Amino acid sequence: MEFCDECGSMMKADDGLWECGSCGYTEPKGDADQYVITDDQEVGEIIESSGETSLPETDAICPECGNDRAHWYMQQIRSADESETRFFICTECEHKWREDDN
């Protein structure tokens, strides 16, 4: 499902294009490698991360290195009637682990 960049309405598929029924805006349909690259973009351009994250931090013991701080987030990975899974990422070694409700 796609949403219009211009007005936010739901777009519908029409012959290789996504078309907005409200304002008429269209864009190519398909994988990202099928999109047209403009002159100001470089093919294969790599954007490097600064290493900083916007994830919240909490007290959690890393099972890998024993550090006591970790970033965390929650994600629904099972059926909707089950609780979310908490994921932790160590602030020192970047080991990732999860905590499930049993």
mmCIF file of N, CA and C in Angstrom, residues 8-88:
data_model
loop_
_atom_site.group_PDB
_atom_site.id
_atom_site.type_symbol
_atom_site.label_atom_id
_atom_site.label_comp_id
_atom_site.label_asym_id
_atom_site.label_seq_id
_atom_site.Cartn_x
_atom_site.Cartn_y
_atom_site.Cartn_z
ATOM 1 N N GLY A 8 -1.455 12.806 0.812
ATOM 2 C CA GLY A 8 -1.568 11.810 1.868
ATOM 3 C C GLY A 8 -2.649 10.763 1.652
ATOM 4 N N SER A 9 -3.401 10.845 0.551
ATOM 5 C CA SER A 9 -4.448 9.861 0.269
ATOM 6 C C SER A 9 -3.844 8.534 -0.158
ATOM 7 N N MET A 10 -4.618 7.472 -0.018
ATOM 8 C CA MET A 10 -4.161 6.154 -0.435
ATOM 9 C C MET A 10 -4.101 6.108 -1.968
ATOM 10 N N MET A 11 -3.005 5.540 -2.491
ATOM 11 C CA MET A 11 -2.841 5.452 -3.943
ATOM 12 C C MET A 11 -3.261 4.075 -4.426
ATOM 13 N N LYS A 12 -3.637 3.991 -5.700
ATOM 14 C CA LYS A 12 -4.013 2.707 -6.282
ATOM 15 C C LYS A 12 -3.065 2.374 -7.427
ATOM 16 N N ALA A 13 -2.864 1.072 -7.667
ATOM 17 C CA ALA A 13 -1.963 0.609 -8.720
ATOM 18 C C ALA A 13 -2.639 0.772 -10.065
ATOM 19 N N ASP A 14 -1.883 1.330 -11.042
ATOM 20 C CA ASP A 14 -2.436 1.515 -12.371
ATOM 21 C C ASP A 14 -1.326 1.390 -13.402
ATOM 22 N N ASP A 15 -1.207 0.214 -14.038
ATOM 23 C CA ASP A 15 -0.281 0.003 -15.154
ATOM 24 C C ASP A 15 1.163 0.413 -14.861
ATOM 25 N N GLY A 16 1.757 -0.151 -13.791
ATOM 26 C CA GLY A 16 3.150 0.146 -13.476
ATOM 27 C C GLY A 16 3.361 1.432 -12.706
ATOM 28 N N LEU A 17 2.294 2.113 -12.354
ATOM 29 C CA LEU A 17 2.375 3.361 -11.595
ATOM 30 C C LEU A 17 1.450 3.302 -10.388
ATOM 31 N N TRP A 18 1.806 4.053 -9.350
ATOM 32 C CA TRP A 18 0.884 4.317 -8.248
ATOM 33 C C TRP A 18 0.213 5.635 -8.594
ATOM 34 N N GLU A 19 -1.129 5.676 -8.537
ATOM 35 C CA GLU A 19 -1.857 6.883 -8.889
ATOM 36 C C GLU A 19 -2.799 7.284 -7.760
ATOM 37 N N CYS A 20 -2.746 8.566 -7.410
ATOM 38 C CA CYS A 20 -3.616 9.093 -6.366
ATOM 39 C C CYS A 20 -4.975 9.420 -6.966
ATOM 40 N N GLY A 21 -6.037 8.887 -6.373
ATOM 41 C CA GLY A 21 -7.385 9.150 -6.845
ATOM 42 C C GLY A 21 -7.880 10.533 -6.481
ATOM 43 N N SER A 22 -7.241 11.172 -5.495
ATOM 44 C CA SER A 22 -7.680 12.493 -5.045
ATOM 45 C C SER A 22 -7.064 13.630 -5.851
ATOM 46 N N CYS A 23 -5.721 13.605 -5.989
ATOM 47 C CA CYS A 23 -5.059 14.747 -6.646
ATOM 48 C C CYS A 23 -4.412 14.388 -7.982
ATOM 49 N N GLY A 24 -4.351 13.092 -8.345
ATOM 50 C CA GLY A 24 -3.798 12.696 -9.630
ATOM 51 C C GLY A 24 -2.297 12.483 -9.650
ATOM 52 N N TYR A 25 -1.605 12.666 -8.527
ATOM 53 C CA TYR A 25 -0.159 12.463 -8.451
ATOM 54 C C TYR A 25 0.169 11.011 -8.791
ATOM 55 N N THR A 26 1.267 10.788 -9.549
ATOM 56 C CA THR A 26 1.691 9.434 -9.888
ATOM 57 C C THR A 26 3.165 9.248 -9.550
ATOM 58 N N GLU A 27 3.552 7.999 -9.286
ATOM 59 C CA GLU A 27 4.954 7.643 -9.089
ATOM 60 C C GLU A 27 5.147 6.202 -9.536
ATOM 61 N N PRO A 28 6.380 5.818 -9.900
ATOM 62 C CA PRO A 28 6.637 4.461 -10.392
ATOM 63 C C PRO A 28 6.330 3.405 -9.331
ATOM 64 N N LYS A 29 5.876 2.268 -9.789
ATOM 65 C CA LYS A 29 5.565 1.146 -8.907
ATOM 66 C C LYS A 29 6.672 0.116 -9.031
ATOM 67 N N GLY A 30 7.052 -0.544 -7.932
ATOM 68 C CA GLY A 30 8.026 -1.613 -7.994
ATOM 69 C C GLY A 30 9.138 -1.421 -7.002
ATOM 70 N N ASP A 31 10.234 -2.184 -7.210
ATOM 71 C CA ASP A 31 11.380 -2.144 -6.320
ATOM 72 C C ASP A 31 12.111 -0.816 -6.423
ATOM 73 N N ALA A 32 12.908 -0.510 -5.405
ATOM 74 C CA ALA A 32 13.650 0.746 -5.360
ATOM 75 C C ALA A 32 14.637 0.867 -6.514
ATOM 76 N N ASP A 33 15.153 -0.258 -7.032
ATOM 77 C CA ASP A 33 16.120 -0.168 -8.121
ATOM 78 C C ASP A 33 15.467 0.173 -9.457
ATOM 79 N N GLN A 34 14.135 0.235 -9.497
ATOM 80 C CA GLN A 34 13.440 0.617 -10.714
ATOM 81 C C GLN A 34 13.167 2.111 -10.789
ATOM 82 N N TYR A 35 13.454 2.846 -9.719
ATOM 83 C CA TYR A 35 13.204 4.277 -9.715
ATOM 84 C C TYR A 35 14.278 4.992 -10.522
ATOM 85 N N VAL A 36 13.918 6.109 -11.077
ATOM 86 C CA VAL A 36 14.843 6.910 -11.870
ATOM 87 C C VAL A 36 15.784 7.652 -10.931
ATOM 88 N N ILE A 37 17.081 7.650 -11.255
ATOM 89 C CA ILE A 37 18.071 8.373 -10.458
ATOM 90 C C ILE A 37 18.300 9.710 -11.136
ATOM 91 N N THR A 38 18.163 10.782 -10.380
ATOM 92 C CA THR A 38 18.351 12.124 -10.935
ATOM 93 C C THR A 38 19.824 12.453 -11.035
ATOM 94 N N ASP A 39 20.159 13.540 -11.739
ATOM 95 C CA ASP A 39 21.541 13.939 -11.962
ATOM 96 C C ASP A 39 22.283 14.277 -10.672
ATOM 97 N N ASP A 40 21.585 14.721 -9.645
ATOM 98 C CA ASP A 40 22.262 15.119 -8.409
ATOM 99 C C ASP A 40 22.490 13.945 -7.455
ATOM 100 N N GLN A 41 22.126 12.714 -7.859
ATOM 101 C CA GLN A 41 22.348 11.524 -7.045
ATOM 102 C C GLN A 41 23.447 10.679 -7.654
ATOM 103 N N GLU A 42 24.200 10.011 -6.809
ATOM 104 C CA GLU A 42 25.214 9.089 -7.292
ATOM 105 C C GLU A 42 24.732 7.665 -7.069
ATOM 106 N N VAL A 43 24.979 6.797 -8.027
ATOM 107 C CA VAL A 43 24.614 5.392 -7.893
ATOM 108 C C VAL A 43 25.497 4.773 -6.820
ATOM 109 N N GLY A 44 24.896 4.050 -5.893
ATOM 110 C CA GLY A 44 25.644 3.365 -4.853
ATOM 111 C C GLY A 44 26.178 4.288 -3.775
ATOM 112 N N GLU A 45 25.605 5.472 -3.646
ATOM 113 C CA GLU A 45 26.070 6.408 -2.630
ATOM 114 C C GLU A 45 25.823 5.817 -1.244
ATOM 115 N N ILE A 46 26.842 5.832 -0.396
ATOM 116 C CA ILE A 46 26.744 5.268 0.941
ATOM 117 C C ILE A 46 26.607 6.395 1.950
ATOM 118 N N ILE A 47 25.607 6.280 2.796
ATOM 119 C CA ILE A 47 25.419 7.254 3.858
ATOM 120 C C ILE A 47 25.921 6.616 5.129
ATOM 121 N N GLU A 48 26.931 7.205 5.738
ATOM 122 C CA GLU A 48 27.526 6.639 6.935
ATOM 123 C C GLU A 48 26.809 7.137 8.181
ATOM 124 N N SER A 49 26.683 6.250 9.135
ATOM 125 C CA SER A 49 26.053 6.571 10.400
ATOM 126 C C SER A 49 27.059 7.214 11.335
ATOM 127 N N SER A 50 26.589 8.134 12.155
ATOM 128 C CA SER A 50 27.473 8.793 13.111
ATOM 129 C C SER A 50 27.676 7.938 14.357
ATOM 130 N N GLY A 51 26.990 6.791 14.448
ATOM 131 C CA GLY A 51 27.112 5.920 15.599
ATOM 132 C C GLY A 51 26.149 6.292 16.713
ATOM 133 N N GLU A 52 25.516 7.434 16.602
ATOM 134 C CA GLU A 52 24.549 7.847 17.616
ATOM 135 C C GLU A 52 23.189 7.275 17.251
ATOM 136 N N THR A 53 22.387 7.013 18.264
ATOM 137 C CA THR A 53 21.061 6.466 18.035
ATOM 138 C C THR A 53 20.033 7.296 18.772
ATOM 139 N N SER A 54 18.824 7.275 18.274
ATOM 140 C CA SER A 54 17.744 7.991 18.943
ATOM 141 C C SER A 54 16.940 7.058 19.848
ATOM 142 N N LEU A 55 17.408 5.818 19.990
ATOM 143 C CA LEU A 55 16.714 4.861 20.853
ATOM 144 C C LEU A 55 16.923 5.233 22.312
ATOM 145 N N PRO A 56 15.920 4.994 23.159
ATOM 146 C CA PRO A 56 16.092 5.258 24.587
ATOM 147 C C PRO A 56 17.083 4.289 25.219
ATOM 148 N N GLU A 57 17.627 4.683 26.347
ATOM 149 C CA GLU A 57 18.628 3.879 27.050
ATOM 150 C C GLU A 57 18.065 3.457 28.407
ATOM 151 N N THR A 58 18.468 2.273 28.875
ATOM 152 C CA THR A 58 17.977 1.768 30.152
ATOM 153 C C THR A 58 19.051 0.938 30.841
ATOM 154 N N ASP A 59 18.799 0.574 32.087
ATOM 155 C CA ASP A 59 19.679 -0.337 32.820
ATOM 156 C C ASP A 59 19.355 -1.762 32.389
ATOM 157 N N ALA A 60 20.318 -2.441 31.799
ATOM 158 C CA ALA A 60 20.162 -3.838 31.395
ATOM 159 C C ALA A 60 21.554 -4.434 31.285
ATOM 160 N N ILE A 61 21.729 -5.627 31.811
ATOM 161 C CA ILE A 61 23.029 -6.292 31.794
ATOM 162 C C ILE A 61 23.210 -7.048 30.482
ATOM 163 N N CYS A 62 24.254 -6.711 29.757
ATOM 164 C CA CYS A 62 24.562 -7.379 28.490
ATOM 165 C C CYS A 62 25.071 -8.795 28.780
ATOM 166 N N PRO A 63 24.460 -9.817 28.184
ATOM 167 C CA PRO A 63 24.919 -11.185 28.414
ATOM 168 C C PRO A 63 26.272 -11.474 27.762
ATOM 169 N N GLU A 64 26.722 -10.615 26.883
ATOM 170 C CA GLU A 64 27.976 -10.826 26.168
ATOM 171 C C GLU A 64 29.167 -10.215 26.910
ATOM 172 N N CYS A 65 29.059 -8.931 27.310
ATOM 173 C CA CYS A 65 30.219 -8.254 27.905
ATOM 174 C C CYS A 65 29.990 -7.798 29.353
ATOM 175 N N GLY A 66 28.763 -7.892 29.861
ATOM 176 C CA GLY A 66 28.476 -7.517 31.241
ATOM 177 C C GLY A 66 28.212 -6.042 31.459
ATOM 178 N N ASN A 67 28.230 -5.231 30.388
ATOM 179 C CA ASN A 67 27.927 -3.806 30.496
ATOM 180 C C ASN A 67 26.520 -3.629 31.077
ATOM 181 N N ASP A 68 26.296 -2.536 31.829
ATOM 182 C CA ASP A 68 25.000 -2.366 32.497
ATOM 183 C C ASP A 68 24.065 -1.363 31.827
ATOM 184 N N ARG A 69 24.366 -0.922 30.600
ATOM 185 C CA ARG A 69 23.497 0.012 29.884
ATOM 186 C C ARG A 69 23.201 -0.528 28.492
ATOM 187 N N ALA A 70 21.973 -0.306 28.017
ATOM 188 C CA ALA A 70 21.578 -0.781 26.690
ATOM 189 C C ALA A 70 20.506 0.133 26.115
ATOM 190 N N HIS A 71 20.514 0.261 24.799
ATOM 191 C CA HIS A 71 19.411 0.911 24.095
ATOM 192 C C HIS A 71 18.323 -0.144 23.943
ATOM 193 N N TRP A 72 17.059 0.289 23.838
ATOM 194 C CA TRP A 72 15.989 -0.688 23.717
ATOM 195 C C TRP A 72 14.903 -0.192 22.770
ATOM 196 N N TYR A 73 14.140 -1.145 22.219
ATOM 197 C CA TYR A 73 12.949 -0.844 21.430
ATOM 198 C C TYR A 73 12.028 -2.047 21.506
ATOM 199 N N MET A 74 10.774 -1.837 21.139
ATOM 200 C CA MET A 74 9.786 -2.917 21.165
ATOM 201 C C MET A 74 9.266 -3.137 19.753
ATOM 202 N N GLN A 75 8.988 -4.412 19.433
ATOM 203 C CA GLN A 75 8.502 -4.753 18.103
ATOM 204 C C GLN A 75 7.505 -5.899 18.198
ATOM 205 N N GLN A 76 6.440 -5.807 17.426
ATOM 206 C CA GLN A 76 5.432 -6.866 17.372
ATOM 207 C C GLN A 76 5.918 -7.915 16.381
ATOM 208 N N ILE A 77 6.364 -9.075 16.855
ATOM 209 C CA ILE A 77 6.865 -10.104 15.946
ATOM 210 C C ILE A 77 5.997 -11.354 15.933
ATOM 211 N N ARG A 78 5.069 -11.444 16.861
ATOM 212 C CA ARG A 78 4.154 -12.581 16.901
ATOM 213 C C ARG A 78 2.758 -12.095 16.550
ATOM 214 N N SER A 79 1.765 -12.905 16.766
ATOM 215 C CA SER A 79 0.407 -12.511 16.420
ATOM 216 C C SER A 79 -0.045 -11.311 17.252
ATOM 217 N N ALA A 80 -1.031 -10.618 16.756
ATOM 218 C CA ALA A 80 -1.471 -9.362 17.367
ATOM 219 C C ALA A 80 -2.019 -9.531 18.782
ATOM 220 N N ASP A 81 -2.480 -10.724 19.128
ATOM 221 C CA ASP A 81 -3.042 -10.914 20.463
ATOM 222 C C ASP A 81 -1.968 -11.250 21.501
ATOM 223 N N GLU A 82 -0.695 -11.277 21.111
ATOM 224 C CA GLU A 82 0.397 -11.511 22.054
ATOM 225 C C GLU A 82 1.185 -10.219 22.248
ATOM 226 N N SER A 83 1.886 -10.124 23.365
ATOM 227 C CA SER A 83 2.604 -8.891 23.677
ATOM 228 C C SER A 83 3.814 -8.693 22.771
ATOM 229 N N GLU A 84 4.280 -7.446 22.722
ATOM 230 C CA GLU A 84 5.447 -7.114 21.923
ATOM 231 C C GLU A 84 6.710 -7.720 22.528
ATOM 232 N N THR A 85 7.730 -7.849 21.714
ATOM 233 C CA THR A 85 9.027 -8.336 22.166
ATOM 234 C C THR A 85 9.943 -7.144 22.378
ATOM 235 N N ARG A 86 10.668 -7.126 23.512
ATOM 236 C CA ARG A 86 11.618 -6.049 23.807
ATOM 237 C C ARG A 86 12.993 -6.458 23.309
ATOM 238 N N PHE A 87 13.623 -5.583 22.534
ATOM 239 C CA PHE A 87 14.971 -5.810 22.032
ATOM 240 C C PHE A 87 15.921 -4.846 22.718
ATOM 241 N N PHE A 88 17.128 -5.325 23.042
ATOM 242 C CA PHE A 88 18.155 -4.514 23.681
ATOM 243 C C PHE A 88 19.404 -4.535 22.820
#
